[in-house]
CSV table of C-alpha atoms in Angstrom, one decimal:
chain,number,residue,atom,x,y,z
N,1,UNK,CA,4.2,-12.4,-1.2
N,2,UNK,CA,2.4,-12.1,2.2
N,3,UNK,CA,-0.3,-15.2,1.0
N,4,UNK,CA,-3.3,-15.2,-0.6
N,5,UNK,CA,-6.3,-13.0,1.1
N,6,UNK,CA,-10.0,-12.9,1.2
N,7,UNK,CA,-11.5,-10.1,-1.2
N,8,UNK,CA,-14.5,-8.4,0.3
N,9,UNK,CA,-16.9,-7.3,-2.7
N,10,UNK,CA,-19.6,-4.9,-1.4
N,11,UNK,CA,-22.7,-4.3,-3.6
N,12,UNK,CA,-25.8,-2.1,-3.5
N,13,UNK,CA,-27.7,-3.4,-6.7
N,14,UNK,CA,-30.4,-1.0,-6.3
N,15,UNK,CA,-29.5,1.8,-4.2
N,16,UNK,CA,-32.2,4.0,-2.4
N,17,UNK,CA,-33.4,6.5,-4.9
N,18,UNK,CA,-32.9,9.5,-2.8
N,19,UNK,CA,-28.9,8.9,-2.0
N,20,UNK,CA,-27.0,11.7,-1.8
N,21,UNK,CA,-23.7,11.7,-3.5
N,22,UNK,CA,-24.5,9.2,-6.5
N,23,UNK,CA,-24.9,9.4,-10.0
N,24,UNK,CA,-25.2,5.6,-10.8
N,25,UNK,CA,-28.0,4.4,-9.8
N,26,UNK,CA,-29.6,2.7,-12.5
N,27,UNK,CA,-29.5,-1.0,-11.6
N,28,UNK,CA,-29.1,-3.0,-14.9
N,29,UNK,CA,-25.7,-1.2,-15.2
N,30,UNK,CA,-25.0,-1.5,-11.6
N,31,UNK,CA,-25.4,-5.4,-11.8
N,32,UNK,CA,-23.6,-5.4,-15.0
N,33,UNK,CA,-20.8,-3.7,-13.4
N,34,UNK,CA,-21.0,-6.1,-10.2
N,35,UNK,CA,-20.9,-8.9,-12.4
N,36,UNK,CA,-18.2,-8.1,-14.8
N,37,UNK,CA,-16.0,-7.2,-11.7
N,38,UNK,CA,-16.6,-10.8,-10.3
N,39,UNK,CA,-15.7,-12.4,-12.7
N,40,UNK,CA,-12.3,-10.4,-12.6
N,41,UNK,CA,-11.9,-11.4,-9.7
N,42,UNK,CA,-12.5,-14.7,-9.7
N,43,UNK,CA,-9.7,-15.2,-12.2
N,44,UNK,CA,-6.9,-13.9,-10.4
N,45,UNK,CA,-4.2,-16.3,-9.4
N,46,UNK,CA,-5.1,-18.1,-6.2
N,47,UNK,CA,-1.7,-17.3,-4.6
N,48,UNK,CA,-3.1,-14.1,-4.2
N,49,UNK,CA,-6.7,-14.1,-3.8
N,50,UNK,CA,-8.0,-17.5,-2.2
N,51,UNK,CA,-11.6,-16.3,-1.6
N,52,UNK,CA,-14.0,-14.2,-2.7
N,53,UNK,CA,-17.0,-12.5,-0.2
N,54,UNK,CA,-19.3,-10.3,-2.1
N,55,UNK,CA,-21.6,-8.4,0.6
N,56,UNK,CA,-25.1,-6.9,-1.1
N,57,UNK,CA,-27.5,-4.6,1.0
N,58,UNK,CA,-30.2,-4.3,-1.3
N,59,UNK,CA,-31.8,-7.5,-1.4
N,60,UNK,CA,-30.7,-8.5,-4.7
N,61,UNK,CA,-30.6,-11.9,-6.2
N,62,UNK,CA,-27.1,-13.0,-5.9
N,63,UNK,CA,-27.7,-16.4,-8.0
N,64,UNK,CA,-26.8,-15.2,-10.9
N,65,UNK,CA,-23.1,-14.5,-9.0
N,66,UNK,CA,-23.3,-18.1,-8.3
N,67,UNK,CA,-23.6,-19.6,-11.5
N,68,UNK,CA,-20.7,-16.9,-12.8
N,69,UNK,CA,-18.4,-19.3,-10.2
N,70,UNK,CA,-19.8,-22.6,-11.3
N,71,UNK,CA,-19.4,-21.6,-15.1
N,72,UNK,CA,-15.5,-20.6,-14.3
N,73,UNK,CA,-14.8,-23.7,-12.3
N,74,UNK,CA,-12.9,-21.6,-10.0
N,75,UNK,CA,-11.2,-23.0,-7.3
N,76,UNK,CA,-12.0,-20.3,-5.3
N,77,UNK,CA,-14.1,-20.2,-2.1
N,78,UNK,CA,-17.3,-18.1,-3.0
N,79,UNK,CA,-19.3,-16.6,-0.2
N,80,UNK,CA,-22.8,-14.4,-1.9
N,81,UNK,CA,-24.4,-12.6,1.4
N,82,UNK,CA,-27.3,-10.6,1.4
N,83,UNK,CA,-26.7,-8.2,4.4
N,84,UNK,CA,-29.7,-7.4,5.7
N,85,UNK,CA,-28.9,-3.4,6.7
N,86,UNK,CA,-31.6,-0.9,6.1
N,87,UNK,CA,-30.1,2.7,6.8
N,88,UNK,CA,-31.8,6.2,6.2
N,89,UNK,CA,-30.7,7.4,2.8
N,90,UNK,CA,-29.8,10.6,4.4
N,91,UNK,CA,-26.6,9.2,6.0
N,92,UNK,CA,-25.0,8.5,2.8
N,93,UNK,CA,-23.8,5.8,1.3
N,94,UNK,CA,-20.0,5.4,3.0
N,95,UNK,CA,-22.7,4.4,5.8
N,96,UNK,CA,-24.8,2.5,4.4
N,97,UNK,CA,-21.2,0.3,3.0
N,98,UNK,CA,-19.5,0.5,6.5
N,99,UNK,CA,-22.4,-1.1,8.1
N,100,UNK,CA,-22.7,-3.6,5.8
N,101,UNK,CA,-19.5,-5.0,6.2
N,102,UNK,CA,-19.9,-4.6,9.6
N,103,UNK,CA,-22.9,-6.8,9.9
N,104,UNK,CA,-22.2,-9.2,7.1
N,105,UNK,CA,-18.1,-10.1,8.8
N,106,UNK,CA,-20.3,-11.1,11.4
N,107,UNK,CA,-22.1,-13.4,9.5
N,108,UNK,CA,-18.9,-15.2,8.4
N,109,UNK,CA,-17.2,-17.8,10.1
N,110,UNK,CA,-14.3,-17.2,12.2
N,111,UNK,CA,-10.8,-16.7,11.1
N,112,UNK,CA,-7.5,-16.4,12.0
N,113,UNK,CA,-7.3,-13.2,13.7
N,114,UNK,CA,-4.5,-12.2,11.4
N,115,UNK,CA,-6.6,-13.5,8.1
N,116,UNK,CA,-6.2,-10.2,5.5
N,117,UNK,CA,-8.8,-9.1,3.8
N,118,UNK,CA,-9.3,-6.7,1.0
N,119,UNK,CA,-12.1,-4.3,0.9
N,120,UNK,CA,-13.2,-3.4,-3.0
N,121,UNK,CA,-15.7,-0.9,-4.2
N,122,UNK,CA,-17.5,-4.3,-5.8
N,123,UNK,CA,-18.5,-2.0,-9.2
N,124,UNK,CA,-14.8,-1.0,-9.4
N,125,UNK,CA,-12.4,-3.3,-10.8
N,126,UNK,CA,-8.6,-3.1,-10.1
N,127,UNK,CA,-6.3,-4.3,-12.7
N,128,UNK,CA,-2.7,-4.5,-11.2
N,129,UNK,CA,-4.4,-6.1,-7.4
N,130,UNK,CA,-2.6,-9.4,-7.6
N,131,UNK,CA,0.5,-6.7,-7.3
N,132,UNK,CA,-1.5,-4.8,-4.7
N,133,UNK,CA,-1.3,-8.1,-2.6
N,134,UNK,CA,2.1,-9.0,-3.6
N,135,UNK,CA,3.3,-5.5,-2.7
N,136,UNK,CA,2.1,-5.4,1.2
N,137,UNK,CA,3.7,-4.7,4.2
N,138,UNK,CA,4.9,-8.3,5.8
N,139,UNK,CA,2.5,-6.6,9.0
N,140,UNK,CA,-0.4,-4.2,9.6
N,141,UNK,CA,-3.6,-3.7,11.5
N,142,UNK,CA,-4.7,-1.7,8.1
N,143,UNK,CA,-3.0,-0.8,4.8
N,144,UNK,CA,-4.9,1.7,3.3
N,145,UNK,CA,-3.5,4.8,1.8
N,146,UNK,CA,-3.7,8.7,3.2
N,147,UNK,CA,-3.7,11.8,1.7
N,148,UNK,CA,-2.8,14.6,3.4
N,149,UNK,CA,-1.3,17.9,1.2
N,150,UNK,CA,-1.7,21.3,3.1
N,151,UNK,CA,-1.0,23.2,-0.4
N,152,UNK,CA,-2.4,21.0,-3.0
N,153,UNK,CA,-5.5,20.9,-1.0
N,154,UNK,CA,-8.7,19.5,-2.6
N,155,UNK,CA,-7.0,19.6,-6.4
N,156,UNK,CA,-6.0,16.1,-7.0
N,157,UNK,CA,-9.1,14.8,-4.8
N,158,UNK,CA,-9.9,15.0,-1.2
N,159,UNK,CA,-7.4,16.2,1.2
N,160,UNK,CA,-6.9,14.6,4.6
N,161,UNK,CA,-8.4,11.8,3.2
N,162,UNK,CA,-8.5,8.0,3.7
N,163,UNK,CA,-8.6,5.5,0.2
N,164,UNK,CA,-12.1,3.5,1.2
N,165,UNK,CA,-12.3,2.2,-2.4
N,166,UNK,CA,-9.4,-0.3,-1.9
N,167,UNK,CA,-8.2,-1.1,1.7
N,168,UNK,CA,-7.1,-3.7,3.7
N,169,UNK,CA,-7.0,-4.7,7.0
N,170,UNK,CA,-6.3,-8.2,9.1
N,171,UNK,CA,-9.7,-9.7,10.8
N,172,UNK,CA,-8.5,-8.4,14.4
N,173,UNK,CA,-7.7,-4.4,12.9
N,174,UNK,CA,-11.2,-4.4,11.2
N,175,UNK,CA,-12.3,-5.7,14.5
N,176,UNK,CA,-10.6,-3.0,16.9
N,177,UNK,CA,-10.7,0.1,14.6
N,178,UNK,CA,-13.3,-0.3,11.9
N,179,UNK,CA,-16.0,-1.7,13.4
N,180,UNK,CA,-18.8,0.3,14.6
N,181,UNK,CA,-17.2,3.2,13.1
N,182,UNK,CA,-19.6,3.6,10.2
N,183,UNK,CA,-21.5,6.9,12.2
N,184,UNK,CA,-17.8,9.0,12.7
N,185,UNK,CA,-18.4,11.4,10.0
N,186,UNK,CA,-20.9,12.1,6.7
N,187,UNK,CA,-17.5,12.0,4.9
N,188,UNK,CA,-16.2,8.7,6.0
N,189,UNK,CA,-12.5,9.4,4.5
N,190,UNK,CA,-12.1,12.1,6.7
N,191,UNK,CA,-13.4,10.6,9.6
N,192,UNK,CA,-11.7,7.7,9.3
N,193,UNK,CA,-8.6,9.6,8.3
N,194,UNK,CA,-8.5,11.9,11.8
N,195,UNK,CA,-9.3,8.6,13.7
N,196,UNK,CA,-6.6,6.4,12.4
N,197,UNK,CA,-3.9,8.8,12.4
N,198,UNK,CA,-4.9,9.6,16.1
N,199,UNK,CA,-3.9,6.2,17.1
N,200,UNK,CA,-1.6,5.9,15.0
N,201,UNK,CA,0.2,9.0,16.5
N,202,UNK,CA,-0.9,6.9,20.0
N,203,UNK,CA,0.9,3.8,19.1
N,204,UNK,CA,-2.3,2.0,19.3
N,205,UNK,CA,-2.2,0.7,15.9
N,206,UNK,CA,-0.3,-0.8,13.4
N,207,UNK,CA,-1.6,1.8,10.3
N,208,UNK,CA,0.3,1.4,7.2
N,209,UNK,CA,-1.1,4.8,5.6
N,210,UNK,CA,0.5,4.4,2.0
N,211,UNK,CA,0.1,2.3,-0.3
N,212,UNK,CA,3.3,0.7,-2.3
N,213,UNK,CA,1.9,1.0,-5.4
N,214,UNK,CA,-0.6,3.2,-7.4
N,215,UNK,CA,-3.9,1.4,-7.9
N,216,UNK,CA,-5.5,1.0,-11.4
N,217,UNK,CA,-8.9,1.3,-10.5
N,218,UNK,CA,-11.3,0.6,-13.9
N,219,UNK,CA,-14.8,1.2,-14.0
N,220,UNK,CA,-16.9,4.8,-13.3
N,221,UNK,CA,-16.9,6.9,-10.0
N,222,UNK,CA,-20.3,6.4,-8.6
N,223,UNK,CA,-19.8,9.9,-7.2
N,224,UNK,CA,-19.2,12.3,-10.9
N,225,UNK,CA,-19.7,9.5,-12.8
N,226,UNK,CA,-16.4,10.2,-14.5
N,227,UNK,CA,-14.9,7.3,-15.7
N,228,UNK,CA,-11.4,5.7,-14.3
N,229,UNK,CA,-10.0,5.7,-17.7
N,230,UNK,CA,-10.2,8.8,-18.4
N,231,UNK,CA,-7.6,11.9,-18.6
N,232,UNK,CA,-8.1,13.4,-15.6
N,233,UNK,CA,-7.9,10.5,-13.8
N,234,UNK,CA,-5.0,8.8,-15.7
N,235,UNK,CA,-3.2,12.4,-14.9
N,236,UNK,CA,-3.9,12.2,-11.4
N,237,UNK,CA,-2.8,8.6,-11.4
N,238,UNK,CA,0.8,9.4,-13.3
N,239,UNK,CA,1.4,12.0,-10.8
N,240,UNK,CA,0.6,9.7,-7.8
N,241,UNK,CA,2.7,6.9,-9.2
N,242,UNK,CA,5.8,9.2,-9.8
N,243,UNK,CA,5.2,10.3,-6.6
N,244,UNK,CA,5.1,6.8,-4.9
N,245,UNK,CA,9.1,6.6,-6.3
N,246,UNK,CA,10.6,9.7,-5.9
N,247,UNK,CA,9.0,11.2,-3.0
N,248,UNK,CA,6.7,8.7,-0.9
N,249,UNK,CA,6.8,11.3,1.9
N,250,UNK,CA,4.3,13.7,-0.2
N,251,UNK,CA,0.9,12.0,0.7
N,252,UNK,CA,-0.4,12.9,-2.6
């Protein structure tokens, strides 16, 4: 195992009501989502997850996040911030998220400049992560995972396409290619997908653009409010995972 990393939780309780591109909005069952994620979260072994940031832009109360940590007794360090990044709704919310962590990393204290960290979608929670962690590349600016299939296309989700659900990246990669960044496209998978691969293809960064492992992500897509567990996307999750093994060339 590469040692434990800091998981970034990032959290819009109450998002603006004219977001494009969301169908969860109601905030009881946002929060309830937020909260049950947590306390995943908080009990995964620290050998893999040492600390735990959660990041909110909506100027929620976080307190009741605290007392989920006291009532654990986890040994965990627990950071609740309440990022204070008003955007226009217009720009969407991979924006509004990308700015966020942008202003609330630098809110935190220094780290080691090769410190990982682990970006979550904070509603979302993913059940095999503790082999997520244990699965990484020894060394990387970012590990996050491409998709890029000229024939498939769109079918098994968006093509030419970077995973922003689940990433990771070491404090000095988020601070050389992710900051700032939150403005390069509408569609911030494809932005950041071009981007990345540029330098990539440049030798500027270290990009590790597949992930070793399929993710289990549980919990609904705030996008078709679909849920994780269902068939289509246990079917597209089979085919990724049999893919991972027998052909991790096809970036599917």
């Amino acid at each position: 195992s590469p040692g434990p990393c800091t998981l970034l939780m990032t959290a819009t309780v109450t998002p603006p009501a004219d977001m494009p591109g969301t169908m969860r909005n109601q905030s009881a069952l946002r929060r309830a989502e937020y909260e049950q994620a947590f306390l995943f979260y908080l009990g995964l072994d620290n050998r893999f997850v040492d600390e735990i940031v959660l990041f909110e832009n909506s100027d929620a109360d976080l307190t009741p996040f605290a007392a989920l940590a006291q009532r654990t007794g986890s040994a965990k360090v627990v950071t609740l911030v309440n990022v204070d990044s008003n955007y226009p709704a217009e720009k969407g919310k991979g924006y509004g998220e990308f700015l966020m962590l942008d202003r609330g990393l630098a809110q935190l204290p220094p780290t080691s400049a090769a410190r990982r960290f682990w970006k979550v979608t904070g509603r979302l929670q993913v059940a095999n992560f503790e082999q997520m962690v244990a699965t990484a590349p020894p060394r990387y600016d970012i590990y996050t995972d491409m998709r890029n299939v000229p024939l498939v296309g769109e079918w098994l989700g968006g093509n030419e396409w970077m995973e922003l659900r689940l990433s990771s990246f070491t404090r000095s990669g988020s601070d050389s290619f992710l900051r700032g960044r939150h403005d390069i496209d509408f569609v911030l998978e494809k932005g950041f997908y071009a981007e990345l691969m540029t330098l990539r293809s440049e030798r500027r960064i270290d990009l590790a653009p597949r992930f070793l492992c399929q993710p289990t992500f549980v919990g609904h897509s705030g996008y078709s409010n679909a849920s994780y567990s269902g068939l289509t996307y246990r079917s597209k999750s089979a085919i990724r995972r049999l893919a991972r093994r027998t052909a991790p060339w096809l970036w599917l």
